[in-house]
């Protein structure tokens, strides 16, 4: 299974094509729009989210609510495009165009963005040609793709949830999710402004976001994705590029502004002894093989263990600031304050939804690489067979 996305931030639409999905599982616009709305939420979002009301159109691969086995195409229209038709149009500009029509050209790269290096790489003197695609707006359709992947995983008894664990040093208490299922965690965080399961920490996060916005600054944080119901043995140890944790790490770091990833207790392992890190193996007739703890985050040797998969990603503060940093105009080489685009004071809550999407896709992809998957009933039978086999191994 694979997917491609296309579209610019202020272009007419965002498009994704997913290839390799099995036939016969349910996909509806309503389930995708539900996740698109979650991506637009969370405290700290900017004015763009007031302009766009992201809704998906399924233009191929689904009939009467069920996948066909053919490529699925998803389209999200950019409502704001009506204000950018000449600036972002695909047709060549006429020679007699009013200079005011192209006044939004950008020659001042923003520190921390792809603007300058992207302009160098592709030869763009108007840096808008870079920022329009490098914008996190592209993650809209990645969330739509992830929603489809989650629908498939649910049919296999696999459930995914994301939540915010930290913003600008304010940390949620791990006890706030202890003993709770993915569905129970989702019920809590969807009522929370920061998608955080700890209400006390969330209140402090809201205050920090408001303070950053007032100062014209931005703040980052950490999100966590939990995957429950995975059978043991998804992924492989035999080659570097088949290790599931490697694929998940790449997916997490592909999200705009994400700069770090960890599994289980992650970097805390560097401060502990081996006896305090590795998970002891247990077995009983009802559950089969389990672990006494889950410090490794449900992965050993690049494979799932059957324990919940736990992966976290760190998001840097958004580099578009309302008190912009110094930059250089690429035309005059004179110093300037960097260009300001619409932005968020904090996009960590929204980014948790993107993280949930990309992790869901990689899990679904790994499963489909491992099993024959032309249609859902065949895949379900193979997954159940694997669960039974590993339980009694």
Coordinates of C-alpha atoms in Angstrom, one line a residue:
X1 CA 0.0 0.0 0.0
X2 CA 1.2 3.5 -0.8
X3 CA -0.2 7.0 -1.2
X4 CA 0.7 10.3 -2.9
X5 CA -0.5 13.8 -2.1
X6 CA -0.6 16.9 -4.3
X7 CA -1.7 20.5 -3.8
X8 CA -0.5 23.8 -2.5
X9 CA -1.5 25.7 0.7
X10 CA -3.5 28.3 -1.3
X11 CA -4.1 26.3 -4.4
X12 CA -7.6 25.1 -5.5
X13 CA -7.4 21.7 -3.6
X14 CA -5.5 19.1 -1.8
X15 CA -5.5 15.6 -3.3
X16 CA -4.4 12.1 -2.2
X17 CA -4.5 8.8 -4.0
X18 CA -4.2 5.6 -2.0
X19 CA -3.2 2.4 -3.8
X20 CA -3.3 -1.1 -2.4
X21 CA -6.3 -1.1 -0.1
X22 CA -8.2 -4.3 0.2
X23 CA -11.8 -4.4 -1.0
X24 CA -14.9 -4.7 1.2
X25 CA -14.3 -2.5 4.2
X26 CA -16.3 0.6 5.1
X27 CA -15.1 4.1 4.2
X28 CA -17.4 7.1 4.4
X29 CA -16.9 10.9 4.1
X30 CA -18.3 11.3 7.6
X31 CA -15.5 9.3 9.3
X32 CA -12.9 11.2 7.3
X33 CA -14.5 14.6 8.0
X34 CA -14.5 13.7 11.7
X35 CA -10.7 13.5 11.7
X36 CA -10.3 16.6 9.5
X37 CA -12.3 18.6 12.1
X38 CA -10.1 17.2 14.9
X39 CA -7.0 18.4 13.0
X40 CA -8.5 21.9 12.7
X41 CA -9.1 22.0 16.5
X42 CA -7.0 22.4 19.6
X43 CA -6.1 25.5 21.5
X44 CA -3.6 27.8 19.7
X45 CA -4.8 27.5 16.1
X46 CA -4.6 30.5 13.9
X47 CA -7.0 32.4 11.6
X48 CA -6.6 29.9 8.7
X49 CA -8.7 27.4 10.6
X50 CA -11.5 30.0 10.7
X51 CA -11.4 30.3 6.9
X52 CA -11.2 26.7 5.9
X53 CA -13.9 24.1 6.8
X54 CA -12.1 21.0 5.6
X55 CA -14.5 18.5 4.0
X56 CA -13.5 15.5 1.9
X57 CA -14.8 14.3 -1.4
X58 CA -14.2 10.6 -2.2
X59 CA -13.8 10.6 -6.0
X60 CA -12.9 7.0 -6.7
X61 CA -12.3 3.6 -5.2
X62 CA -15.4 3.5 -2.9
X63 CA -18.9 2.6 -3.9
X64 CA -21.9 2.6 -1.6
X65 CA -19.6 3.1 1.4
X66 CA -17.3 0.1 0.7
X67 CA -13.8 0.0 -0.9
X68 CA -13.5 -1.6 -4.3
X69 CA -9.9 -2.7 -4.2
X70 CA -9.0 0.0 -6.8
X71 CA -7.1 3.3 -5.9
X72 CA -9.0 5.6 -3.6
X73 CA -8.9 9.3 -4.4
X74 CA -9.6 11.9 -1.8
X75 CA -10.0 15.6 -2.4
X76 CA -10.2 18.5 0.0
X77 CA -11.1 21.9 -1.5
X78 CA -9.3 25.0 -0.3
X79 CA -12.0 27.6 0.3
X80 CA -9.5 30.4 0.5
X81 CA -8.4 29.8 -3.1
X82 CA -11.0 32.2 -4.4
X83 CA -8.8 35.0 -3.0
X84 CA -5.7 33.6 -4.7
X85 CA -6.9 32.7 -8.2
X86 CA -4.5 34.9 -10.0
X87 CA -1.6 34.6 -7.6
X88 CA -1.8 30.8 -7.4
X89 CA -3.3 30.0 -10.8
X90 CA -1.8 27.3 -13.1
X91 CA -2.1 29.4 -16.3
X92 CA 0.8 31.6 -17.5
X93 CA 0.7 35.2 -16.4
X94 CA -0.2 37.7 -19.2
X95 CA 2.5 40.2 -20.1
X96 CA 0.3 43.2 -19.2
X97 CA -0.6 42.0 -15.7
X98 CA -1.0 44.6 -13.0
X99 CA 2.0 44.4 -10.7
X100 CA -0.5 44.6 -7.8
X101 CA -1.8 41.2 -8.9
X102 CA 1.5 39.5 -8.1
X103 CA 2.4 41.6 -5.0
X104 CA 2.5 38.5 -2.8
X105 CA 5.8 37.3 -4.2
X106 CA 8.3 36.5 -1.4
X107 CA 12.0 37.2 -1.4
X108 CA 12.6 37.2 2.3
X109 CA 13.0 33.6 3.7
X110 CA 11.8 32.8 7.2
X111 CA 14.3 31.2 9.6
X112 CA 13.4 27.6 10.3
X113 CA 11.3 27.1 7.2
X114 CA 12.1 25.4 3.9
X115 CA 12.0 28.8 2.1
X116 CA 15.6 29.6 1.5
X117 CA 17.1 26.1 0.9
X118 CA 14.0 25.1 -1.2
X119 CA 14.5 28.2 -3.3
X120 CA 18.1 27.2 -3.9
X121 CA 17.3 23.6 -4.7
X122 CA 14.6 24.3 -7.3
X123 CA 15.7 27.7 -8.5
X124 CA 12.8 29.7 -7.3
X125 CA 13.3 33.4 -6.9
X126 CA 9.8 33.8 -5.7
X127 CA 9.9 31.8 -2.4
X128 CA 6.1 31.4 -2.4
X129 CA 6.8 28.5 -4.8
X130 CA 8.5 26.8 -1.9
X131 CA 6.3 27.6 1.1
X132 CA 3.1 26.8 -0.7
X133 CA 4.0 23.1 -0.8
X134 CA 6.2 22.9 2.3
X135 CA 3.3 24.3 4.3
X136 CA 1.7 22.0 6.9
X137 CA -1.5 22.5 5.1
X138 CA -0.5 19.4 3.2
X139 CA -1.1 17.4 6.3
X140 CA -4.8 17.9 5.8
X141 CA -4.9 15.1 3.2
X142 CA -2.5 13.0 5.2
X143 CA -5.0 13.0 8.0
X144 CA -7.7 11.9 5.4
X145 CA -5.4 9.1 4.3
X146 CA -4.8 8.1 7.9
X147 CA -8.5 8.1 8.6
X148 CA -8.9 5.4 5.9
X149 CA -6.1 3.4 7.3
X150 CA -7.7 3.6 10.8
X151 CA -11.0 2.3 9.3
X152 CA -9.1 -0.7 8.0
X153 CA -7.3 -1.3 11.3
X154 CA -10.6 -1.1 13.3
X155 CA -11.9 -4.0 11.1
X156 CA -8.9 -6.0 12.4
X157 CA -9.4 -5.2 16.0
X158 CA -6.6 -2.6 16.1
X159 CA -7.3 0.8 17.7
X160 CA -5.2 4.0 17.5
X161 CA -5.3 7.1 19.7
X162 CA -3.1 10.1 20.1
X163 CA -2.8 12.7 22.8
X164 CA -0.6 15.6 23.9
X165 CA 1.8 14.8 26.7
X166 CA 3.8 18.0 26.9
X167 CA 3.7 21.7 25.8
X168 CA 6.6 24.1 26.4
X169 CA 7.8 22.0 29.4
X170 CA 4.3 21.5 31.0
X171 CA 3.9 17.7 31.2
X172 CA 0.8 15.6 31.6
X173 CA 0.8 13.1 34.5
X174 CA 1.2 9.6 33.0
X175 CA -1.3 8.4 35.6
X176 CA -4.0 10.2 33.7
X177 CA -4.1 7.4 31.1
X178 CA -2.9 4.5 33.2
X179 CA -5.2 1.5 32.8
X180 CA -7.3 3.2 30.2
X181 CA -8.1 1.8 26.7
X182 CA -7.6 3.7 23.5
X183 CA -11.3 4.5 23.3
X184 CA -11.4 5.7 26.9
X185 CA -8.4 8.0 26.3
X186 CA -10.1 9.4 23.2
X187 CA -13.3 10.1 25.1
X188 CA -11.2 12.2 27.6
X189 CA -9.0 14.1 25.2
X190 CA -11.8 15.0 22.7
X191 CA -13.4 17.1 25.5
X192 CA -10.1 18.9 26.2
X193 CA -8.8 22.1 24.6
X194 CA -5.3 20.8 24.2
X195 CA -6.2 17.1 23.5
X196 CA -4.5 16.3 26.8
X197 CA -5.8 13.6 29.2
X198 CA -4.6 15.5 32.3
X199 CA -7.0 18.5 33.0
X200 CA -4.6 20.2 35.4
X201 CA -1.7 20.1 32.9
X202 CA -4.1 21.1 30.1
X203 CA -5.2 24.3 31.9
X204 CA -1.5 25.3 32.3
X205 CA -0.9 24.6 28.6
X206 CA -3.8 26.9 27.6
X207 CA -2.3 29.7 29.7
X208 CA 1.2 29.1 28.1
X209 CA -0.3 29.2 24.6
X210 CA -2.2 32.4 25.3
X211 CA 0.9 34.0 26.7
X212 CA 3.0 33.0 23.6
X213 CA 0.3 34.4 21.3
X214 CA 0.2 37.7 23.2
X215 CA 4.0 37.9 22.8
X216 CA 3.8 37.1 19.1
X217 CA 5.8 33.9 19.8
X218 CA 5.2 30.2 19.3
X219 CA 5.7 27.1 21.4
X220 CA 6.1 23.3 20.8
X221 CA 5.6 20.1 22.6
X222 CA 5.3 16.3 22.6
X223 CA 2.6 14.1 21.3
X224 CA 2.1 10.3 21.9
X225 CA 0.4 7.7 19.7
X226 CA -0.8 4.4 21.2
X227 CA -1.8 1.4 19.1
X228 CA -3.8 -1.4 20.8
X229 CA -4.7 -4.8 19.5
X230 CA -1.6 -5.4 17.3
X231 CA -0.7 -9.1 17.0
X232 CA 3.0 -10.1 17.6
X233 CA 5.3 -10.4 14.7
X234 CA 4.4 -7.4 12.4
X235 CA 7.6 -6.1 11.0
X236 CA 10.9 -8.0 10.7
X237 CA 14.4 -8.2 12.1
X238 CA 16.0 -9.6 8.9
X239 CA 16.7 -6.3 7.1
X240 CA 17.2 -2.7 8.2
X241 CA 14.4 -1.4 5.9
X242 CA 11.8 -4.0 7.2
X243 CA 12.1 -3.0 10.9
X244 CA 8.8 -1.5 11.9
X245 CA 10.2 1.0 14.4
X246 CA 12.4 2.5 11.6
X247 CA 9.3 3.0 9.4
X248 CA 7.3 4.5 12.2
X249 CA 10.2 6.9 13.1
X250 CA 10.4 8.1 9.5
X251 CA 6.7 8.6 9.3
X252 CA 6.7 10.6 12.5
X253 CA 9.6 12.8 11.4
X254 CA 8.0 13.4 8.1
X255 CA 5.4 15.7 9.8
X256 CA 6.2 19.3 9.5
X257 CA 8.2 20.7 12.5
X258 CA 8.8 17.3 14.1
X259 CA 12.4 16.9 15.2
X260 CA 12.5 13.8 17.5
X261 CA 10.9 10.5 18.0
X262 CA 11.0 7.8 20.8
X263 CA 9.4 4.5 21.6
X264 CA 8.3 3.3 25.1
X265 CA 10.3 5.2 27.7
X266 CA 12.5 6.4 24.9
X267 CA 15.5 8.6 25.8
X268 CA 15.0 7.8 29.4
X269 CA 16.6 4.4 28.6
X270 CA 20.0 6.2 28.5
X271 CA 19.7 7.0 32.2
X272 CA 18.7 3.5 33.3
X273 CA 20.3 0.0 33.6
X274 CA 19.3 -2.9 31.4
X275 CA 17.4 -4.5 34.2
X276 CA 15.3 -1.3 34.5
X277 CA 14.6 -1.1 30.8
X278 CA 13.8 -4.5 29.3
X279 CA 10.3 -6.1 29.6
X280 CA 10.1 -9.5 31.3
X281 CA 8.2 -12.1 29.4
X282 CA 5.1 -13.7 30.8
X283 CA 2.6 -16.4 29.6
X284 CA -0.8 -17.6 30.6
X285 CA -3.4 -19.7 29.0
X286 CA -5.9 -16.9 28.5
X287 CA -3.6 -14.2 27.1
X288 CA -0.7 -16.1 25.8
X289 CA 2.6 -14.2 25.8
X290 CA 2.6 -10.8 27.4
X291 CA 5.2 -8.5 29.1
X292 CA 5.4 -7.5 32.8
X293 CA 6.0 -3.9 31.7
X294 CA 6.0 -2.0 28.4
X295 CA 9.1 0.1 28.6
X296 CA 10.1 -0.8 25.0
X297 CA 6.8 0.5 23.7
X298 CA 5.5 -2.8 22.2
X299 CA 8.5 -3.3 19.8
X300 CA 11.4 -5.7 20.0
X301 CA 13.9 -6.3 17.1
X302 CA 11.8 -4.2 14.8
X303 CA 8.7 -6.3 15.4
X304 CA 5.5 -5.9 17.4
X305 CA 5.4 -7.9 20.6
X306 CA 1.6 -7.8 21.0
X307 CA 1.8 -5.2 23.7
X308 CA 0.4 -1.7 23.0
X309 CA 2.7 0.2 20.6
X310 CA 3.7 3.6 22.1
X311 CA 5.5 6.2 20.1
X312 CA 6.1 9.9 20.8
X313 CA 7.2 12.8 18.6
X314 CA 8.5 16.2 19.5
X315 CA 7.4 19.2 17.6
X316 CA 9.5 22.4 17.6
X317 CA 7.8 25.8 17.9
X318 CA 6.3 26.9 14.6
X319 CA 8.9 29.1 12.9
X320 CA 6.4 31.6 11.5
X321 CA 6.3 34.3 14.2
X322 CA 4.3 37.5 14.6
X323 CA 7.5 39.0 15.9
X324 CA 9.6 37.7 13.0
X325 CA 13.3 36.9 13.2
X326 CA 16.0 38.6 11.1
X327 CA 16.6 37.3 7.6
X328 CA 18.1 38.4 4.3
X329 CA 16.3 39.5 1.2
X330 CA 17.6 37.2 -1.6
X331 CA 17.2 40.0 -4.2
X332 CA 19.0 42.9 -2.4
X333 CA 21.0 40.8 0.1
X334 CA 19.9 43.4 2.7
X335 CA 18.8 42.3 6.2
X336 CA 15.1 42.4 6.9
X337 CA 12.6 41.0 9.4
X338 CA 11.3 37.8 7.9
X339 CA 7.9 37.7 6.1
X340 CA 4.9 36.9 8.3
X341 CA 2.3 34.5 7.1
X342 CA -0.9 33.4 9.0
X343 CA 0.2 31.1 11.7
X344 CA -0.6 29.3 15.0
X345 CA 0.9 30.1 18.4
X346 CA 0.9 26.4 19.0
X347 CA -0.1 23.5 16.7
X348 CA 0.9 20.6 19.0
X349 CA -2.7 19.5 19.6
X350 CA -3.5 19.5 15.9
X351 CA -0.2 17.8 15.2
X352 CA -1.2 14.9 17.4
X353 CA -4.0 14.1 14.9
X354 CA -1.5 14.2 12.1
X355 CA 0.8 11.8 14.1
X356 CA -2.1 9.5 14.7
X357 CA -2.8 9.5 10.9
X358 CA 0.8 8.7 9.7
X359 CA 1.3 6.0 12.3
X360 CA -2.0 4.4 11.4
X361 CA -1.0 4.3 7.8
X362 CA 2.4 2.8 8.4
X363 CA 0.9 0.1 10.7
X364 CA -1.8 -0.7 8.0
X365 CA 0.9 -0.8 5.3
X366 CA 3.1 -3.2 7.3
X367 CA 0.2 -5.5 7.8
X368 CA -0.7 -5.5 4.1
X369 CA 2.9 -6.2 3.2
X370 CA 2.9 -9.2 5.4
X371 CA -0.5 -10.8 4.3
X372 CA -2.5 -11.5 1.2
X373 CA -5.0 -8.7 1.2
X374 CA -7.2 -8.5 -1.9
X375 CA -10.3 -8.3 0.3
X376 CA -11.1 -7.7 4.0
X377 CA -12.5 -11.2 5.0
X378 CA -9.3 -12.9 3.8
X379 CA -7.2 -10.4 5.8
X380 CA -9.3 -10.7 8.9
X381 CA -8.9 -14.5 8.8
X382 CA -5.1 -14.3 8.4
X383 CA -4.8 -11.9 11.3
X384 CA -6.9 -14.1 13.6
X385 CA -4.8 -17.1 12.5
X386 CA -1.6 -15.2 13.5
X387 CA -3.1 -14.2 16.9
X388 CA -3.9 -17.9 17.6
X389 CA -0.5 -19.1 16.4
X390 CA 1.5 -16.6 18.5
X391 CA -0.6 -17.2 21.6
X392 CA 0.1 -20.9 21.6
X393 CA 3.7 -20.8 20.3

